[in-house]
Amino acid sequence: MADANVYPPSAEFVQQANVKGIEGYRALYQRAAEKPEEFWGELAEQELHWFQKWTHVFEWNPPFAKWFPGGKINASYNCIDRHLTTARKNKVAILWEGEPGDQRMISYQELHRLVCRFANVLKGRGLKAGDRAIVYMGMVPELPIALLACARLGITHSVVFGGFSAEALKTRIQDLEAQVVITCDGAWRRGKEVRLKDAVDESLTDCPTVRDVIVYKRTGGEIPMQAGRDHWWHELDEGVSEICPAEELDSEHPLYVLYTSGTTGKPKGIVHTTAGYLLQAHMTMKWVFDLHEEDTYWCTADIGWVTGHSYILYGPLSAGATTMMYEGAPDFPQPDRFWRLIEKYRVNIFYTSPTAIRSFVRQGDQWPNAHDMSSLRLLGSVGEPINPAAWEWYYKVIGKERCPIVDTWWQTETGAMMIAAMPGAVPLKPGSGTLPLPGVIADVVDLQGNLVPANREGFLIIRRPWPAMARTLWREPERYKQQYWERLEGVYLAGDAARRDEDGYFWILGRVDDVMNVSGHRLSTMEIESALVRHPAVAEAAVVGKPHEITGQAVACFVTLKKGAWGDRHALAEELRKWVGHEIGSFAKPEQIRFTDALPKTRSGKIMRRLLREIVTSNSVTGDVTTLEDLDVVTRLAAQHDED
Ligand code: WTA
């Protein structure tokens, strides 16, 4: 592997690393592959606090797994209480900066008080283990505080990203049959207030299960409060006890549900449980982020996505880290906000997305170069494939060729990192997630399940259960089975195309299903199509991902209209774009809307998305079109210019 594009760790990095050298990695990997029960059992005992030990490590009734059955545990206790008897008690747990520049530093002891108080607030509203809370907040410390309070009592939380619209919020509240919604009056984004509570009010028109709405005051904007239903956080919290013991919950108690886009119009409620999830989030923090006691660690994700759950909240706090949170936009008030934050707080480990990196490249090197970022020692990337050019820029301009970059492949469904380098052990190749982590048996296969030869494209699969795996889809166990485990008997089909090179390194090539990845956010083509056809002007819609220089992919829509006078096409395209924003959220707004007389379909009536993808990519069509109903349509679409 002595080629120019391989970056082995420096001797200096190896020396201080938690896992040293490739032998260190191989020993762990081999042990986990050969003796998974011993491997995970020992880690569970050493690394987590148990109220009661489990009876066995895992139970596997494909595709349903249980990890550490018989055990009693609490995630909130593991993230807070157990650190209070150590030197970490006065360590900063959450280091926060608001978009306007306000700061908070919450120690583990302070976090304990805040979480206990809010857990008592929830108790006071009659909430208990097994109930569900929808959390729709901006990036303020009260968001993780609310989640830890839920976890403390066994209330299953479900965070809905603040960028989702009232409509999207409503379907999630209804699906989960939540008893409580926890929100903010608003959040700051590029100096403007995002009115979260208004969206909650709009969503609650048809949600009979919701008894209470708890509102944390962040922006101070005027909001209506509905008597009996809506309560201010600070009022409920007044005079509440700071003592609230953590519930002793089963290992498999559902910690959270997180909705993610699937291949149908209906989002999937990914269910994560407690012990296995926490263990893998905790271990990957140590292995992949090479976490040390003195590190200041910053993951720039939003807690509305799984990355924020596992690597702002549960992983870092369980491991006793200082985890940083920033409320606002990366380019506010100027494009150097992130670099300013790194300099100011002397951040050591920085984890962000390829889309963010590509937009930094575009803004120019003068922004990072104006800051002293010599505190950085490790960089990370997640959410989408990182192109080698962006990798090289990140390595040189941000890391000054000193910091390894861990490119981490995982999914909402996997709960924690699966393929990623241990930075003191595994030589890096720009654009590759490198090797699977201990306990992860990954392969690249064809549709018959046969291994494909080195460097050939195939489907990424995982062969054995892993601790943080999704247990099911919320109230849809059949869909869980069918989506991930049936196409190839007994193995987990990730939905990504990949290849493995001659060194066994994994190169993730992107989704193979009808899921797009826009700025690292998963969007379903079906979900956007269903939103479009709900508009009175639209007869049919087909949505595909279009390659995009910054966001990886962008949303491109082909729309046929119902008969009628729909006026100016540009105005209608703009209206449809807004409509999708209203139905799903502004981050799902299409970049391109093309009107057409008909969509290309096979004789059986299936829309030929492959052709549409070719059209948006190259404006031409090649390959087999013999099954097309009306070939004319394709030629016309390809010839037509964008309606934009
Ligand atoms: C993609 C985010 C390439 C992939 C943690 C996956 C990646 C989907 C990487 C999951 C990576 C995530 N390299 N592709 N390092 N990380 N992906 O559920 O297509 O929001 O299936 O989880 O993002 O997205 P999700």
XYZ file of C-alpha atoms and ligand atoms in Angstrom:
669
model
C 0.000 0.000 0.000
C 2.984 2.258 -0.500
C 1.357 4.496 -3.044
C 1.138 8.227 -2.873
C -2.530 8.189 -2.004
C -2.133 6.240 1.193
C -1.725 8.152 4.447
C -0.400 6.059 7.321
C -0.717 7.579 10.790
C 2.295 9.533 11.987
C 4.496 7.913 14.631
C 3.469 10.688 16.974
C -0.228 9.954 16.511
C 0.258 6.212 16.904
C 2.155 6.680 20.120
C -0.713 8.414 21.875
C -3.536 6.454 20.193
C -6.082 4.266 21.979
C -5.522 1.553 19.369
C -1.952 1.455 18.121
C -0.875 0.186 14.717
C -2.538 -2.144 12.276
C -1.776 -5.117 14.559
C -3.777 -3.420 17.295
C -6.747 -3.118 14.964
C -6.383 -6.662 13.614
C -6.250 -8.193 17.087
C -9.493 -6.482 18.110
C -11.185 -7.283 14.814
C -10.231 -10.933 14.921
C -11.300 -11.441 18.503
C -14.690 -9.824 17.810
C -15.162 -11.998 14.701
C -14.163 -15.238 16.404
C -15.633 -14.740 19.874
C -18.311 -12.065 19.619
C -19.952 -13.002 22.906
C -16.760 -12.728 24.906
C -15.668 -9.607 23.070
C -18.868 -7.619 23.585
C -19.593 -9.143 26.984
C -16.260 -7.994 28.394
C -16.647 -4.507 26.966
C -20.176 -4.216 28.308
C -18.950 -5.057 31.765
C -15.901 -2.800 31.688
C -17.410 0.168 29.919
C -20.998 0.503 31.121
C -22.772 0.704 34.433
C -25.392 -1.985 35.042
C -28.004 -2.140 37.772
C -28.219 -5.825 37.023
C -26.018 -7.969 34.831
C -27.452 -9.593 31.705
C -27.991 -13.338 31.387
C -26.407 -13.615 27.946
C -24.773 -11.350 25.391
C -27.134 -11.703 22.456
C -30.053 -13.619 21.082
C -30.497 -13.834 17.338
C -33.783 -14.834 15.778
C -33.131 -13.426 12.334
C -33.802 -10.648 11.673
C -34.632 -9.789 15.278
C -31.837 -9.394 17.777
C -31.685 -8.834 21.508
C -28.484 -7.656 23.140
C -27.731 -8.263 26.799
C -31.172 -9.696 27.648
C -31.889 -9.911 31.344
C -29.764 -6.823 32.093
C -31.001 -3.637 33.787
C -29.462 -0.368 32.704
C -30.161 3.326 32.132
C -28.598 5.447 29.361
C -29.025 8.720 31.272
C -27.277 7.211 34.309
C -24.420 6.048 32.091
C -24.098 9.469 30.455
C -24.174 11.435 33.708
C -24.409 9.850 37.146
C -21.515 7.470 36.893
C -19.125 10.338 36.143
C -20.105 12.179 39.322
C -17.923 10.056 41.573
C -14.857 10.768 39.415
C -12.730 13.777 38.521
C -15.176 14.393 35.709
C -17.788 15.783 38.067
C -16.710 19.358 37.410
C -15.619 18.745 33.826
C -17.586 20.523 31.120
C -20.032 18.035 29.647
C -21.771 20.357 27.188
C -19.941 23.341 25.758
C -22.448 25.440 23.882
C -22.457 28.565 21.785
C -25.625 30.181 20.487
C -25.764 31.811 17.094
C -25.879 35.335 18.597
C -22.661 34.489 20.487
C -24.028 33.605 23.935
C -22.243 30.743 25.695
C -22.953 28.067 28.262
C -20.646 25.552 29.850
C -22.501 22.833 31.667
C -20.496 20.552 33.933
C -21.474 16.937 34.553
C -22.810 17.918 37.985
C -24.812 20.772 36.554
C -26.118 18.538 33.777
C -27.239 16.080 36.433
C -29.227 18.768 38.212
C -30.815 20.051 35.013
C -31.735 16.590 33.762
C -33.167 15.485 37.130
C -35.269 18.635 37.339
C -36.690 18.180 33.887
C -37.306 14.471 34.501
C -39.329 15.531 37.552
C -41.237 17.980 35.361
C -42.124 15.122 32.990
C -43.108 12.933 35.921
C -45.278 15.764 37.178
C -47.196 15.645 33.895
C -47.913 11.973 34.546
C -45.407 10.643 32.018
C -43.767 7.274 32.635
C -41.684 4.479 31.084
C -43.172 3.335 27.791
C -44.691 6.730 26.923
C -43.432 8.684 23.907
C -42.176 12.248 23.594
C -41.747 14.148 20.351
C -38.928 16.669 20.616
C -38.932 19.543 18.111
C -36.327 22.054 19.226
C -33.390 24.071 18.005
C -29.816 23.277 19.006
C -29.942 24.521 22.593
C -28.622 22.572 25.623
C -32.227 21.936 26.671
C -32.527 19.581 23.694
C -30.035 17.007 25.037
C -31.335 17.763 28.549
C -34.857 16.816 27.433
C -33.595 13.623 25.797
C -31.584 12.588 28.847
C -34.593 13.288 31.080
C -36.748 11.053 28.866
C -34.086 8.338 28.901
C -33.889 8.629 32.679
C -37.564 7.707 33.006
C -37.789 5.287 30.083
C -39.889 7.654 27.966
C -39.032 6.857 24.347
C -37.986 10.044 22.586
C -38.287 10.946 18.965
C -36.537 14.062 17.753
C -37.971 15.720 14.673
C -35.391 17.931 12.958
C -36.382 21.604 13.279
C -36.240 21.974 9.477
C -39.253 19.697 9.022
C -42.566 21.378 8.326
C -45.727 21.202 10.449
C -47.126 18.575 8.064
C -44.120 16.298 8.457
C -44.174 16.848 12.217
C -47.837 15.889 12.359
C -47.369 12.528 10.602
C -44.588 11.658 13.035
C -46.600 12.651 16.117
C -49.534 10.609 14.855
C -47.464 7.578 13.955
C -45.768 7.540 17.345
C -48.956 8.393 19.271
C -46.907 10.700 21.460
C -48.292 11.981 24.761
C -46.077 15.057 24.929
C -44.350 17.474 22.564
C -41.284 19.331 23.808
C -40.383 22.395 21.780
C -38.997 25.953 21.806
C -40.674 29.223 20.989
C -38.140 29.526 18.203
C -34.556 28.985 17.133
C -31.927 31.306 15.639
C -30.824 30.660 12.088
C -28.816 33.239 10.116
C -30.004 35.950 12.457
C -33.673 35.126 11.911
C -36.113 33.382 14.164
C -37.373 29.958 13.033
C -40.836 29.833 14.597
C -40.955 26.302 15.942
C -43.942 26.680 18.242
C -46.092 27.964 15.353
C -45.337 24.749 13.472
C -46.241 22.704 16.552
C -49.581 24.524 16.840
C -50.284 23.871 13.174
C -49.380 20.194 13.485
C -51.508 19.542 16.555
C -54.853 20.065 14.830
C -55.290 16.327 14.513
C -53.186 14.691 17.219
C -55.524 13.515 19.980
C -52.845 11.630 21.934
C -50.874 14.789 22.819
C -51.831 16.015 26.291
C -49.043 18.489 26.940
C -46.748 20.803 25.048
C -43.700 22.020 26.954
C -42.066 25.133 25.536
C -38.510 26.216 26.262
C -38.086 29.961 25.825
C -35.154 30.611 23.528
C -35.878 33.589 21.275
C -38.476 35.394 23.367
C -40.730 35.859 20.324
C -44.459 36.363 20.894
C -46.240 33.025 20.739
C -49.757 31.963 21.619
C -50.041 29.495 24.513
C -53.103 27.269 24.641
C -54.399 27.090 28.210
C -54.317 23.589 29.679
C -52.171 22.177 26.860
C -49.136 24.470 26.604
C -46.712 25.120 29.448
C -43.498 27.096 29.722
C -40.516 24.926 30.640
C -39.265 27.563 33.115
C -42.612 27.697 34.898
C -42.987 23.930 35.304
C -39.356 23.725 36.388
C -39.780 26.201 39.234
C -39.131 24.708 42.671
C -38.833 21.188 41.286
C -36.629 18.657 43.100
C -33.095 18.068 41.830
C -33.252 14.442 42.822
C -34.647 11.930 40.394
C -33.291 8.392 40.448
C -32.756 6.763 37.042
C -35.220 3.979 36.254
C -33.742 0.496 36.082
C -34.756 -0.396 32.536
C -34.393 -3.572 30.500
C -31.444 -3.669 28.122
C -33.918 -3.775 25.254
C -36.066 -0.875 26.456
C -36.715 1.417 23.445
C -34.527 4.475 23.936
C -35.631 6.317 20.830
C -37.385 6.239 17.510
C -35.923 8.284 14.689
C -37.819 8.671 11.452
C -35.886 8.394 8.236
C -36.835 8.355 4.591
C -37.458 5.010 2.981
C -38.445 3.943 -0.480
C -42.152 4.619 0.008
C -43.913 7.867 0.823
C -44.135 6.906 4.499
C -41.074 7.535 6.668
C -39.679 4.630 8.646
C -39.579 4.846 12.437
C -36.195 3.316 13.238
C -36.287 1.848 16.755
C -33.147 1.859 18.897
C -32.990 0.238 22.292
C -30.736 0.912 25.239
C -27.765 -1.266 26.148
C -26.363 -2.440 22.810
C -26.848 0.964 21.245
C -25.048 2.719 24.059
C -22.166 0.254 24.077
C -21.395 0.629 20.378
C -21.792 4.430 20.429
C -19.420 4.516 23.420
C -16.816 2.169 21.931
C -16.714 3.888 18.540
C -16.114 7.202 20.353
C -12.966 5.704 21.811
C -11.841 3.705 18.786
C -12.586 6.082 15.925
C -12.328 9.460 17.636
C -9.425 8.186 19.697
C -10.978 10.051 22.590
C -8.743 11.256 25.417
C -9.812 12.749 28.709
C -8.608 16.252 27.864
C -10.192 16.476 24.401
C -12.676 19.103 23.345
C -14.785 17.361 20.791
C -17.142 18.938 18.269
C -19.622 17.257 15.969
C -21.388 19.848 13.806
C -24.478 17.734 13.073
C -27.964 18.629 14.254
C -29.416 16.422 16.994
C -32.409 16.010 14.686
C -30.384 13.395 12.788
C -28.831 10.176 14.018
C -25.310 11.627 13.932
C -26.315 14.069 16.645
C -27.906 11.324 18.743
C -24.901 9.027 18.697
C -22.031 11.524 18.423
C -23.155 14.715 20.146
C -25.121 13.097 22.905
C -24.967 9.410 23.803
C -21.470 8.409 22.622
C -19.539 11.420 23.948
C -21.367 11.743 27.273
C -21.190 8.027 27.995
C -17.453 8.255 27.348
C -17.184 11.301 29.661
C -16.174 13.740 26.923
C -16.634 17.486 26.582
C -19.067 17.701 23.690
C -19.536 20.993 21.928
C -22.781 22.214 20.410
C -23.334 25.198 18.161
C -26.809 26.532 17.544
C -26.676 28.265 14.205
C -25.503 28.419 10.626
C -21.854 27.809 9.654
C -21.695 31.036 7.649
C -23.175 33.405 10.188
C -22.304 36.207 10.561
C -19.397 35.347 8.238
C -18.136 32.205 6.494
C -15.512 31.647 9.205
C -17.849 30.914 12.106
C -16.707 27.293 12.443
C -13.021 28.264 12.350
C -13.657 30.973 14.915
C -15.268 28.409 17.210
C -12.393 25.962 16.794
C -9.899 28.683 17.642
C -11.894 30.057 20.560
C -12.597 26.752 22.300
C -9.358 25.029 21.232
C -11.277 22.154 19.645
C -9.241 18.951 19.259
C -11.589 16.668 17.345
C -13.842 18.025 14.603
C -16.535 15.962 12.832
C -18.527 17.360 9.907
C -20.053 16.482 6.527
C -18.652 16.465 2.976
C -21.305 19.003 1.934
C -20.037 21.417 4.582
C -16.442 20.804 3.471
C -17.279 21.447 -0.185
C -18.991 24.704 0.686
C -15.919 25.765 2.705
C -13.752 25.001 -0.328
C -15.902 27.307 -2.396
C -15.741 30.149 0.122
C -11.963 30.157 -0.080
C -8.932 29.406 2.074
C -8.688 32.928 3.461
C -11.437 32.122 5.973
C -9.775 29.184 7.730
C -6.305 30.637 7.197
C -7.187 33.642 9.311
C -7.512 31.422 12.405
C -5.177 29.490 14.639
C -6.524 25.957 14.513
C -3.410 24.253 15.825
C -5.469 22.627 18.603
C -6.986 20.200 16.059
C -5.592 16.689 16.112
C -8.269 14.614 14.381
C -10.887 15.295 11.705
C -13.958 13.308 10.734
C -16.469 13.088 7.911
C -19.916 11.519 7.753
C -23.170 11.323 5.841
C -22.126 10.966 2.223
C -19.195 9.865 0.148
C -16.349 12.379 0.372
C -14.685 13.058 -2.962
C -10.874 12.857 -2.893
C -10.490 16.562 -3.813
C -12.562 17.669 -0.810
C -10.649 15.179 1.357
C -7.305 16.606 0.280
C -8.475 20.151 0.992
C -9.744 19.164 4.440
C -6.451 17.411 5.126
C -4.213 20.276 3.983
C -6.088 23.466 4.748
C -7.892 22.476 7.949
C -5.656 19.724 9.337
C -2.364 21.228 8.067
C -1.341 17.676 7.103
C -1.096 16.756 10.794
C -4.553 15.367 11.454
C -5.856 12.023 10.279
C -9.341 12.126 8.699
C -11.763 9.427 9.741
C -14.380 8.878 7.054
C -17.151 7.080 8.914
C -19.779 5.003 7.138
C -22.933 4.175 9.013
C -26.690 4.787 8.927
C -29.671 5.665 11.089
C -30.376 1.930 11.032
C -26.904 0.873 12.180
C -27.034 3.277 15.167
C -23.267 3.689 15.307
C -20.224 3.688 13.034
C -19.636 0.485 11.093
C -16.856 1.146 8.591
C -14.263 3.695 9.678
C -10.570 3.917 10.389
C -9.102 3.668 13.833
C -6.845 6.646 13.207
C -3.759 5.386 15.023
C -3.991 2.023 13.333
C -5.364 2.104 9.814
C -3.618 3.905 6.907
C -6.080 6.227 5.163
C -7.044 6.460 1.509
C -8.928 9.621 0.520
C -12.508 8.728 -0.340
C -12.537 5.329 1.365
C -14.186 4.530 4.693
C -11.321 2.006 5.008
C -12.014 -1.114 7.090
C -14.950 -2.413 9.134
C -14.865 -1.914 12.885
C -14.631 -4.827 15.334
C -17.828 -6.872 15.332
C -18.839 -5.723 11.854
C -18.735 -8.429 9.198
C -19.207 -6.440 5.985
C -19.035 -7.641 2.380
C -19.805 -6.549 -1.144
C -22.008 -9.000 -3.033
C -24.129 -9.365 -6.159
C -27.888 -9.858 -6.134
C -27.458 -13.602 -5.631
C -25.396 -12.921 -2.546
C -22.093 -13.982 -4.123
C -18.980 -12.008 -3.262
C -17.936 -9.778 -6.133
C -14.241 -9.686 -7.093
C -11.991 -6.880 -5.828
C -12.700 -3.450 -7.292
C -16.068 -4.466 -8.704
C -19.220 -2.698 -7.703
C -21.841 -4.552 -5.680
C -24.219 -4.234 -2.738
C -22.948 -3.498 0.729
C -24.157 -6.039 3.281
C -23.569 -6.840 6.958
C -23.588 -10.483 7.967
C -24.113 -10.672 11.679
C -26.103 -8.757 14.278
C -24.238 -5.861 15.890
C -25.050 -4.206 19.238
C -26.407 -0.858 17.975
C -28.492 -2.267 15.126
C -32.073 -1.061 14.717
C -34.353 -3.583 16.371
C -37.364 -3.015 14.161
C -39.447 -0.277 12.545
C -41.949 1.320 14.885
C -45.040 -0.908 14.737
C -43.962 -2.289 11.349
C -41.897 -5.421 11.997
C -42.866 -6.898 8.619
C -41.606 -3.833 6.790
C -38.348 -4.047 8.743
C -37.881 -7.632 7.631
C -38.771 -6.978 4.069
C -36.743 -3.781 3.674
C -33.454 -4.982 4.999
C -33.333 -8.731 5.439
C -35.330 -10.495 2.760
C -33.820 -9.593 -0.573
C -30.701 -11.508 0.426
C -31.563 -14.243 2.878
C -30.265 -13.652 6.389
C -28.001 -10.677 5.713
C -28.544 -6.959 6.233
C -28.820 -5.082 2.944
C -27.621 -1.534 3.607
C -29.028 0.000 0.420
C -25.621 1.344 -0.625
C -23.478 0.371 -3.573
C -19.843 -0.245 -2.709
C -16.638 -1.809 -3.882
C -13.743 -3.312 -2.022
C -10.250 -2.782 -3.293
C -7.340 -5.203 -3.287
C -6.452 -4.175 0.284
C -9.976 -4.922 1.495
C -10.824 -1.217 1.808
C -14.451 -0.234 1.324
C -15.448 2.523 -1.101
C -19.064 3.558 -0.655
C -20.589 4.674 -3.941
C -24.038 5.907 -2.877
C -27.594 4.647 -2.585
C -28.975 1.929 -4.803
C -32.613 2.492 -3.857
C -34.945 5.414 -4.382
C -33.374 7.393 -1.592
C -31.434 10.542 -2.385
C -28.709 12.019 -0.275
C -28.860 15.806 -0.316
C -26.320 17.532 1.944
C -26.081 14.278 3.875
C -29.841 14.267 4.503
C -31.785 11.295 3.312
C -34.771 12.144 1.148
C -37.115 9.686 -0.436
C -38.076 10.209 -4.068
C -41.493 8.714 -3.236
C -42.067 11.097 -0.347
C -41.474 14.115 -2.597
C -43.554 12.592 -5.394
C -46.482 12.066 -3.014
C -46.121 15.643 -1.791
C -46.177 16.952 -5.379
C -49.268 15.006 -6.435
C -51.164 16.426 -3.476
C -50.942 19.807 -5.238
C -54.108 20.540 -7.265
C -52.211 21.257 -10.493
C -50.136 18.082 -10.544
C -51.218 14.885 -12.303
C -48.028 12.847 -12.000
C -44.559 13.398 -10.664
C -41.252 11.585 -10.821
C -38.328 12.627 -8.673
C -34.665 11.734 -9.059
C -31.358 12.814 -7.562
C -29.185 15.007 -9.750
C -25.437 15.270 -9.133
C -24.587 18.526 -7.388
C -21.183 20.046 -6.827
C -21.783 21.097 -3.218
C -24.652 19.059 -1.785
C -23.710 15.776 -3.481
C -27.162 15.414 -4.931
C -30.012 17.815 -5.574
C -33.712 17.087 -6.059
C -34.928 17.137 -9.662
C -38.633 16.682 -10.440
C -40.507 15.814 -13.602
C -44.109 16.891 -13.416
C -47.136 16.411 -15.652
C -50.036 18.764 -15.068
C -53.756 18.187 -14.882
C -55.806 19.774 -17.624
C -56.420 23.416 -16.909
C -54.874 26.818 -17.170
C -52.025 26.847 -14.708
C -50.596 30.160 -15.785
C -46.957 31.007 -15.975
C -44.669 27.957 -15.749
C -41.958 29.753 -13.820
C -44.429 30.911 -11.215
C -45.900 27.430 -10.972
C -42.448 25.846 -10.595
C -41.747 28.250 -7.748
C -45.099 27.478 -6.170
C -44.419 23.724 -6.333
C -41.024 24.225 -4.777
C -42.641 26.088 -1.880
C -45.316 23.420 -1.684
C -42.713 20.702 -1.103
C -41.180 22.939 1.568
C -44.562 23.153 3.224
C -45.321 19.436 2.970
C -41.899 18.167 4.088
C -39.500 20.942 5.024
C -37.426 23.604 3.343
C -34.362 21.342 3.082
C -36.369 19.090 0.710
C -37.191 21.857 -1.789
C -36.464 20.730 -5.354
C -33.682 22.441 -7.207
C -35.281 21.762 -10.535
C -38.843 21.278 -11.748
C -39.436 20.245 -15.342
C -42.887 20.120 -16.855
C -43.541 17.430 -19.405
C -46.490 15.977 -21.327
C -45.819 12.450 -20.149
C -43.354 10.467 -18.066
C -41.330 7.639 -19.559
C -42.874 4.362 -18.439
C -42.414 0.685 -19.071
C -45.301 -1.251 -20.543
C -46.321 -2.307 -17.072
C -46.599 1.345 -16.081
C -43.460 1.738 -13.961
C -41.704 5.066 -14.246
C -38.234 4.575 -15.691
C -36.249 6.534 -13.176
C -32.945 5.370 -14.586
C -33.700 7.289 -17.759
C -34.725 10.371 -15.844
C -31.507 10.190 -13.867
C -29.575 10.053 -17.117
C -31.487 13.030 -18.425
C -30.726 15.199 -15.416
C -27.117 14.064 -15.361
C -26.191 14.366 -19.014
C -29.240 15.507 -20.953
C -28.967 12.382 -23.096
C -30.146 8.826 -22.919
C -28.213 5.682 -23.649
C -28.799 2.012 -22.959
C -31.836 -0.137 -23.274
C -35.065 1.685 -23.923
C -36.928 -1.132 -25.652
C -39.419 -1.467 -22.815
C -40.443 2.146 -23.101
C -44.065 2.886 -23.775
C -43.424 6.105 -25.608
C -39.905 6.735 -26.731
C -40.778 10.190 -27.888
C -41.202 11.322 -24.336
C -37.582 10.617 -23.544
C -36.184 12.374 -26.535
C -38.324 15.360 -25.840
C -37.314 15.476 -22.186
C -33.662 15.199 -23.055
C -33.899 17.946 -25.625
C -35.858 20.281 -23.447
C -34.079 22.929 -21.464
C -34.633 23.357 -17.768
C -37.754 25.189 -16.853
C -35.737 27.174 -14.322
C -24.632 7.653 3.335
C -25.968 9.082 8.591
C -20.402 7.406 2.111
C -24.958 6.249 2.872
C -24.938 8.582 9.587
C -25.864 5.735 3.975
C -22.149 7.636 3.588
C -26.636 6.967 4.347
C -21.240 7.816 4.658
C -27.121 6.957 5.773
C -19.838 7.801 4.352
C -23.263 7.896 5.434
N -19.478 7.586 3.069
N -21.727 7.422 2.330
N -18.905 7.997 5.280
N -21.958 7.980 5.789
N -23.382 7.702 4.112
O -29.220 7.353 7.901
O -25.643 6.307 1.644
O -28.732 9.817 7.621
O -26.704 4.683 3.560
O -27.043 8.217 8.552
O -25.721 8.054 4.149
O -27.686 8.190 6.125
P -28.258 8.435 7.582
